[in-house]
Amino acid sequence: MTDARRLAYLEALGVDVYVRRGLEPAPDFTLPERMAPAESMPAAQAAAAPGVEATLDWDQLRARVAACTRCSLHETRTQTVFGVGSRSAKWMFIGEAPGADEDRQGEPFVGRAGQLLTSMLKAMGFARDDVYIANVLKCRPPGNRDPKPEEALQCRGYLERQIELVAPMLIVAVGRIAAQNLLATDTALARLRGKVHALGARGWPLVVTYHPAYLLRSPGEKRKAWQDLLFARQVFARLESGERVLP
Ligand code: SF4
């Protein structure tokens, strides 16, 4: 994607980018030399053990999710929302849970927030199909309430297997709930940003950013979200060049 096109998407997002002609917007973050681990992350939770899904292939996993009654959310869902995108993607975006639109359509990030995520991806030079998008929970919590810890725990094996199958180079946790759940921490999102975290026993590199639904409510934060995505691109470039981004 050309810089001009990227800037056009940023303008559409409402992100003010001040840049000298011919130059890309400079990130405000610098990549730390060493990974800063999520504070207060309980190691036992972060290094989640392989579950019963650990050997399932894509079709088996999708069928297991579609029939799942492990938590009470199955009683109120219209359908499960499995995940979408390239199964061999180098980037994986993980949100919190389906909302009303997602529950209706069976696809993550399809409402207004989803459209904003799609615009953010385009600003990075991606189509939705270039990445893999999933949620911590596969069923909608009623009234869009936050996921309960026991629901996230019951659903965790499905997401872990999705990550294993995609084997992305970089994971982006989208929003506070997803970030805190994945990293098993209650550290504020602001303090998780701008760092590379290690997810699970395999230590998948993970960075965090704001949820697009939050950005719709707080458009003034969009610039920070763009900084996060620039930071993610820096991390990805280092990973692609074989550089170590984690201790
Ligand atoms: S949220 Fe996850 S664990 Fe709960 S019923 Fe849906 S698929 Fe199963």
CSV table of N, CA and C and ligand atoms in Angstrom, one decimal, residues 65 68-71 73-74 77 80 137-139 151 154-155 158, ligand 1:
chain,number,residue,atom,x,y,z
A,65,VAL,N,-16.6,-26.5,18.6
A,65,VAL,CA,-17.1,-25.2,19.0
A,65,VAL,C,-18.6,-25.1,18.7
A,68,CYS,N,-20.7,-26.7,21.3
A,68,CYS,CA,-20.2,-26.6,22.7
A,68,CYS,C,-21.3,-26.1,23.6
A,69,THR,N,-21.4,-26.8,24.7
A,69,THR,CA,-22.3,-26.4,25.8
A,69,THR,C,-21.6,-26.3,27.1
A,70,ARG,N,-20.3,-26.0,27.1
A,70,ARG,CA,-19.5,-26.0,28.3
A,70,ARG,C,-19.8,-24.9,29.3
A,71,CYS,N,-20.3,-23.8,28.8
A,71,CYS,CA,-20.7,-22.7,29.7
A,71,CYS,C,-22.2,-22.3,29.3
A,73,LEU,N,-23.4,-19.7,28.2
A,73,LEU,CA,-23.6,-18.8,27.1
A,73,LEU,C,-24.2,-19.6,25.9
A,74,HIS,N,-24.1,-20.9,25.9
A,74,HIS,CA,-24.7,-21.6,24.8
A,74,HIS,C,-26.3,-21.5,24.8
A,77,ARG,N,-27.0,-17.9,22.9
A,77,ARG,CA,-26.4,-17.5,21.6
A,77,ARG,C,-27.3,-17.9,20.5
A,80,THR,N,-22.5,-19.9,17.4
A,80,THR,CA,-21.1,-19.7,17.8
A,80,THR,C,-20.4,-18.8,16.8
A,137,LEU,N,-13.9,-15.5,23.6
A,137,LEU,CA,-15.2,-16.3,23.8
A,137,LEU,C,-15.8,-16.5,22.4
A,138,LYS,N,-16.4,-17.6,22.2
A,138,LYS,CA,-17.0,-18.0,20.9
A,138,LYS,C,-18.5,-17.7,20.9
A,139,CYS,N,-19.0,-17.4,22.1
A,139,CYS,CA,-20.5,-17.1,22.2
A,139,CYS,C,-20.7,-15.7,22.8
A,151,GLU,N,-16.2,-18.5,32.1
A,151,GLU,CA,-16.6,-18.7,30.7
A,151,GLU,C,-15.3,-18.6,29.8
A,154,GLN,N,-13.4,-21.9,30.3
A,154,GLN,CA,-14.0,-23.0,29.6
A,154,GLN,C,-13.8,-22.9,28.1
A,155,CYS,N,-13.6,-21.7,27.6
A,155,CYS,CA,-13.5,-21.5,26.1
A,155,CYS,C,-12.0,-21.5,25.7
A,158,TYR,N,-10.2,-23.7,22.9
A,158,TYR,CA,-10.5,-23.5,21.5
A,158,TYR,C,-9.6,-22.5,20.9
B,1,SF4,S1,-18.5,-19.4,25.1
B,1,SF4,FE1,-17.1,-21.0,24.6
B,1,SF4,S2,-17.2,-22.5,26.3
B,1,SF4,FE2,-19.0,-21.2,26.4
B,1,SF4,S3,-20.6,-22.4,25.3
B,1,SF4,FE3,-19.6,-20.9,23.9
B,1,SF4,S4,-18.0,-22.1,22.8
B,1,SF4,FE4,-18.6,-23.2,24.7
